[in-house]
Backbone as a chain_set.jsonl record, in Angstrom:
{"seq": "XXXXXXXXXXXXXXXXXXXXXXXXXXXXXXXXXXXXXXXXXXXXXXXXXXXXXXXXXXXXXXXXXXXXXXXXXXXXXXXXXXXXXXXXXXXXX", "coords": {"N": [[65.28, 130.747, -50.536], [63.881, 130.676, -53.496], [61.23, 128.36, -54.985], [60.984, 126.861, -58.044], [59.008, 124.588, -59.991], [57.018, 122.555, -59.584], [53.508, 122.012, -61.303], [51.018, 123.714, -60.7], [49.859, 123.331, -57.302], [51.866, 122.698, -54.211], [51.48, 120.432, -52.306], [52.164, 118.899, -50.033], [55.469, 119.411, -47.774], [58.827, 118.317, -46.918], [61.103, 118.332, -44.915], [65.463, 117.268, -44.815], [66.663, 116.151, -41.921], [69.443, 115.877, -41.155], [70.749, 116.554, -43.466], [71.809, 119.093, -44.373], [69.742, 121.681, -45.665], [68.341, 120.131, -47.673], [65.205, 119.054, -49.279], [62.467, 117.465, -49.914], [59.439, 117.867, -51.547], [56.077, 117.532, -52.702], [53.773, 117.366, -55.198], [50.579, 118.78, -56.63], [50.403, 118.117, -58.895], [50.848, 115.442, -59.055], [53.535, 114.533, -58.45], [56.764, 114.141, -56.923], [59.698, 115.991, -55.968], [62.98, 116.437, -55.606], [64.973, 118.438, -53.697], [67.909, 120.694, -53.558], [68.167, 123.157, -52.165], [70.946, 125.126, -51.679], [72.117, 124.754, -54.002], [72.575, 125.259, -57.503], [73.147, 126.931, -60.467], [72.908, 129.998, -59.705], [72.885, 129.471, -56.91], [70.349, 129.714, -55.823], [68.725, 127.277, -54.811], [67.989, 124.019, -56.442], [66.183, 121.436, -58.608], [66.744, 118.374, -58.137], [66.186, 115.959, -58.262], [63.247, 113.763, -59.667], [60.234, 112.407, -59.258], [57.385, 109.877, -59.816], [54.575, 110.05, -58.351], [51.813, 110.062, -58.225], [49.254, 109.823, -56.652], [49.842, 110.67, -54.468], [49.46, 111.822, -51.062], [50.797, 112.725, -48.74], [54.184, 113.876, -47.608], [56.765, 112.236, -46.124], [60.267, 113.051, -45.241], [63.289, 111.408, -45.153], [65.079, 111.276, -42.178], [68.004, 111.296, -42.463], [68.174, 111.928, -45.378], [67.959, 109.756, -47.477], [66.22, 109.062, -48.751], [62.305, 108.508, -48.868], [58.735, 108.805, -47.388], [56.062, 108.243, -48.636], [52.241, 108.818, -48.144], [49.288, 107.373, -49.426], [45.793, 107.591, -50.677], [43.615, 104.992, -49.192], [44.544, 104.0, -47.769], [47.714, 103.262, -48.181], [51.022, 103.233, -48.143], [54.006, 104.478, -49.605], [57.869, 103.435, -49.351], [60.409, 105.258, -50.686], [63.361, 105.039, -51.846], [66.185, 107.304, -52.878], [67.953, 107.063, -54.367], [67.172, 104.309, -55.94], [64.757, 103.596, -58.406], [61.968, 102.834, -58.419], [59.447, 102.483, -56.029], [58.973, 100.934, -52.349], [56.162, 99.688, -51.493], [53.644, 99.362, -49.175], [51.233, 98.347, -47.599], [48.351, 99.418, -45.249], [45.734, 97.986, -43.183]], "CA": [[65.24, 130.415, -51.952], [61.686, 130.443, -54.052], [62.194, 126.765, -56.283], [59.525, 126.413, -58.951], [59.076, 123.455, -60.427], [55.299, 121.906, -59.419], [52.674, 122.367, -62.345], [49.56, 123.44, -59.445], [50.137, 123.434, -55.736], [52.257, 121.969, -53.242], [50.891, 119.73, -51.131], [53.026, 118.959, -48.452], [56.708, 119.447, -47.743], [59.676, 117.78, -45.854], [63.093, 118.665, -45.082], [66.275, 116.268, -43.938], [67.401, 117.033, -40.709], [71.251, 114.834, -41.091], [71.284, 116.644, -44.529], [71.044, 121.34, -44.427], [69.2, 122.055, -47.487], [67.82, 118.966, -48.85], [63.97, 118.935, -48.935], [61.262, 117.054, -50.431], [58.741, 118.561, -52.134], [54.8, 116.924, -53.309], [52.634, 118.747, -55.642], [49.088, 118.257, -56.809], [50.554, 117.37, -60.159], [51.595, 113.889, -58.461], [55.156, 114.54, -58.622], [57.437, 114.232, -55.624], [60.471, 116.431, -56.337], [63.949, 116.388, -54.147], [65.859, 119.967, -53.819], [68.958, 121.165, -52.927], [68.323, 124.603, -51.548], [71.472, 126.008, -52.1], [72.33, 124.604, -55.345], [72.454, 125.616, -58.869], [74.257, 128.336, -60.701], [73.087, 131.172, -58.919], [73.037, 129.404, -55.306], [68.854, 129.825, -55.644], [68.242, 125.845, -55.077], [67.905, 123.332, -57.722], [65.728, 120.109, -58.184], [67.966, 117.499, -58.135], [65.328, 114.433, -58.568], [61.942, 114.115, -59.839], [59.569, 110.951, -58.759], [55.925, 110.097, -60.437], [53.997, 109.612, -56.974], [50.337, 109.867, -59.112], [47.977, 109.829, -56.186], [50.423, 110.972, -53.273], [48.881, 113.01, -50.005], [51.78, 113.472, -47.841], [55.42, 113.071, -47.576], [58.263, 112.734, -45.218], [61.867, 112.839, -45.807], [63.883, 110.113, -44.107], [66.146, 112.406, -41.763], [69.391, 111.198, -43.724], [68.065, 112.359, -46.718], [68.336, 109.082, -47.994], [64.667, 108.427, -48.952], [61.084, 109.275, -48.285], [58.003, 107.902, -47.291], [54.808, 108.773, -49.363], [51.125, 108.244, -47.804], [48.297, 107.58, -50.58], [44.411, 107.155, -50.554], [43.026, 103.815, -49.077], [45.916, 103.101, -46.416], [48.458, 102.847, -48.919], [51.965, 103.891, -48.158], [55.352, 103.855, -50.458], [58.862, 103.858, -49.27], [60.854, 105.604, -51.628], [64.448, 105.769, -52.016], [66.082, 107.895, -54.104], [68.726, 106.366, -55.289], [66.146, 103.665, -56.546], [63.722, 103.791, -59.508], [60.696, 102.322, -57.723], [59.099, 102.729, -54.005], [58.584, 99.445, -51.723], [54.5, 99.671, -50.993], [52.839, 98.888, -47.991], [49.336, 98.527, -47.167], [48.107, 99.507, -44.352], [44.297, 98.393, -43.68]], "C": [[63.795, 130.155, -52.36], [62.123, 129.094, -55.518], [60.654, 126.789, -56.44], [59.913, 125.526, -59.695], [57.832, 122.55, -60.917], [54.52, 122.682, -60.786], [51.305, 122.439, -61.128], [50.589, 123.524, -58.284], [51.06, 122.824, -55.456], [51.481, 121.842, -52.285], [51.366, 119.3, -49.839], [54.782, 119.23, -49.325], [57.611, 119.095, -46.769], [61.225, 118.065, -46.01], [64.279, 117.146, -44.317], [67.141, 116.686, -42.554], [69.126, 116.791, -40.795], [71.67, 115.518, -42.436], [70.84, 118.131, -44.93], [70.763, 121.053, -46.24], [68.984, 121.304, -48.19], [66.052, 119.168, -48.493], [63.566, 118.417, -49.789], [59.815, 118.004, -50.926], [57.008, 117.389, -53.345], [54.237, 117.883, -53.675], [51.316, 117.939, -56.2], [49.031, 117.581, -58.019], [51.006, 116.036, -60.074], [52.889, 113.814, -59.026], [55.462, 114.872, -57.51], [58.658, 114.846, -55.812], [61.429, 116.888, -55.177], [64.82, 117.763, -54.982], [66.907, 119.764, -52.917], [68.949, 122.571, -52.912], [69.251, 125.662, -52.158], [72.327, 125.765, -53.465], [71.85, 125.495, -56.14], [73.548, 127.172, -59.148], [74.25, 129.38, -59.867], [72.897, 131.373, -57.54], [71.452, 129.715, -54.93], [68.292, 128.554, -55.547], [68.154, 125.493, -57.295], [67.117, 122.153, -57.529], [66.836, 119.092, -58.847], [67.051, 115.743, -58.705], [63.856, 114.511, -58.629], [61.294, 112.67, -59.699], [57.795, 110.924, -59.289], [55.357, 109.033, -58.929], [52.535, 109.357, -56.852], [49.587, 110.185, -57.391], [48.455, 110.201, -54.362], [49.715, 112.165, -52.346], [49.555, 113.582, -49.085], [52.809, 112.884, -47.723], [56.433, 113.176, -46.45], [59.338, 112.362, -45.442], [62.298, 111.964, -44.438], [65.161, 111.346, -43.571], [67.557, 112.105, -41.895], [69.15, 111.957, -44.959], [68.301, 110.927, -47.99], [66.718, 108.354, -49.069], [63.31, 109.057, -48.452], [59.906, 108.369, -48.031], [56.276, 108.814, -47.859], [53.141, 108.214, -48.695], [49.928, 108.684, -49.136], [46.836, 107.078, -49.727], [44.77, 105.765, -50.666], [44.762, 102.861, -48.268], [46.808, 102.572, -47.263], [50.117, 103.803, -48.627], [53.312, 103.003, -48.602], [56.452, 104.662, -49.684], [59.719, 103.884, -50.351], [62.74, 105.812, -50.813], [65.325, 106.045, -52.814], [67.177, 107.49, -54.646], [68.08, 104.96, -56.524], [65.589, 104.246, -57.557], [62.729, 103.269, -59.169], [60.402, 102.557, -56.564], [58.703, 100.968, -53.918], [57.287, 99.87, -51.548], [54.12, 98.73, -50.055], [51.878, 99.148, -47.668], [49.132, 98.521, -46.232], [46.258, 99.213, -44.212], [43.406, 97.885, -41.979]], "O": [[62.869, 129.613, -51.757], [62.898, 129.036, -56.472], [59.67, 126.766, -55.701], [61.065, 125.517, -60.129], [57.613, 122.028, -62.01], [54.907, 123.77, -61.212], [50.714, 121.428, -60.747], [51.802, 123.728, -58.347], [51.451, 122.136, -56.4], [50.916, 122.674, -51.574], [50.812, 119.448, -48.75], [55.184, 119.255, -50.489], [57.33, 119.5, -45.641], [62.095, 118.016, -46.88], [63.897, 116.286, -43.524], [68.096, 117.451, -42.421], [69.903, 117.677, -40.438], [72.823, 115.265, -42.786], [69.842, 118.402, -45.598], [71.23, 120.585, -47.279], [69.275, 121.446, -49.378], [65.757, 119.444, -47.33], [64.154, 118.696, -50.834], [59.457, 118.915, -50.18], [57.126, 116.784, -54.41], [54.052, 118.951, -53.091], [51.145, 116.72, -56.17], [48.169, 116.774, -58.367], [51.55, 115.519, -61.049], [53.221, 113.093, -59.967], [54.81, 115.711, -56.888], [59.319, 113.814, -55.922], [61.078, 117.469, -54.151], [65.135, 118.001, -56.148], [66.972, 119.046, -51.919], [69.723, 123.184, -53.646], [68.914, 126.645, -52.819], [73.128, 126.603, -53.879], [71.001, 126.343, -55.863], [74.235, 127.957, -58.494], [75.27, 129.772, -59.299], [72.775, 132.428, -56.917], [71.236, 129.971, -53.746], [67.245, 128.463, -56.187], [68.198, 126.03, -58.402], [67.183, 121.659, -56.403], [67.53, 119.19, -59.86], [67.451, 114.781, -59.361], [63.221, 115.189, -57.82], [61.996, 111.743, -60.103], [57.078, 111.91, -59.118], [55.605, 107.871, -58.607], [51.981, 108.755, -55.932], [49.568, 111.412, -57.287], [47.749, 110.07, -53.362], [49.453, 113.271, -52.819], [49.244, 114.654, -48.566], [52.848, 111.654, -47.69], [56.805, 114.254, -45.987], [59.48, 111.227, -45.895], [61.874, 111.884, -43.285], [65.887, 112.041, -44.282], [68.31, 112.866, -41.287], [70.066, 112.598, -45.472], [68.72, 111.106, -49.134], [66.525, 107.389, -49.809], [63.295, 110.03, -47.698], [60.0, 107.202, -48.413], [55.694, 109.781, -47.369], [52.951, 107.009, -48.859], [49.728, 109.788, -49.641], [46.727, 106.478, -48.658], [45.556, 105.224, -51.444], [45.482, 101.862, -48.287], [46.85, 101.342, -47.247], [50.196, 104.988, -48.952], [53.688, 101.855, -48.366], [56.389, 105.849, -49.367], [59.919, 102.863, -51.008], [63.154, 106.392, -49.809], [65.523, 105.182, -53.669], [67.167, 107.75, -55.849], [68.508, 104.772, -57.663], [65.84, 105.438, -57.733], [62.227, 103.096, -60.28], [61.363, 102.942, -55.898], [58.359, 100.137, -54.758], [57.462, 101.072, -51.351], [54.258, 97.51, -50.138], [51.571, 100.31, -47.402], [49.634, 97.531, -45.7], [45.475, 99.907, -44.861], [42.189, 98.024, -41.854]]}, "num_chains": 1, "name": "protein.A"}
C-alpha cells in the first residue's frame, strides 16, 4: 500500500508486531500519524490517528500497537498513547 498523508518527508517509521498492519508513521512536518495498512474503502490503508509531535526525530511503536514512544532534541523523550490526547515526557540528561 503507498499512504500519503505527510506534508515533506518521512522521517522514521514503525510497525506493531502483536498488531499486522498497524504502523506508525513521523514526518518532517512534526506530525506522527497511525495507519491501518489494509484499511479504507479500497483496502489501500488509511490513517486512522494523527498526533502534533512538533520537534519529533524518531519513533517506535509499542509492539501491541497500543502506543508509541517519540525521541526529541536535547534528551527528551514522549510516551504516547493513542488512545490519549497527550504524551507522558521524560527527560533524559
Amino acid at each position: 500500500a503507498r499512504l500519503h498523508a505527510h506534508e515533506g518527508a518521512v522521517i522514521d517509521l514503525s510497525g506493531a508486531c502483536a498488531k499486522d498492519g498497524f504502523l506508525v508513521s513521523l514526518g518532517a512536518d512534526g506530525v506522527m500519524k497511525t495507519w491501518d495498512v489494509f484499511g479504507g474503502e479500497d483496502g489501500e490503508g488509511e490513517c486512522v490517528g494523527t498526533y502534533a509531535v512538533r520537534d519529533g526525530a524518531c519513533v517506535a511503536c509499542k509492539a501491541d500497537g497500543s502506543g508509541a514512544v517519540t525521541g526529541h532534541k536535547g534528551g527528551v523523550v514522549k510516551d504516547w498513547t493513542f488512545a490519549a490526547a497527550a504524551p507522558t515526557t521524560l527527560a533524559f540528561k
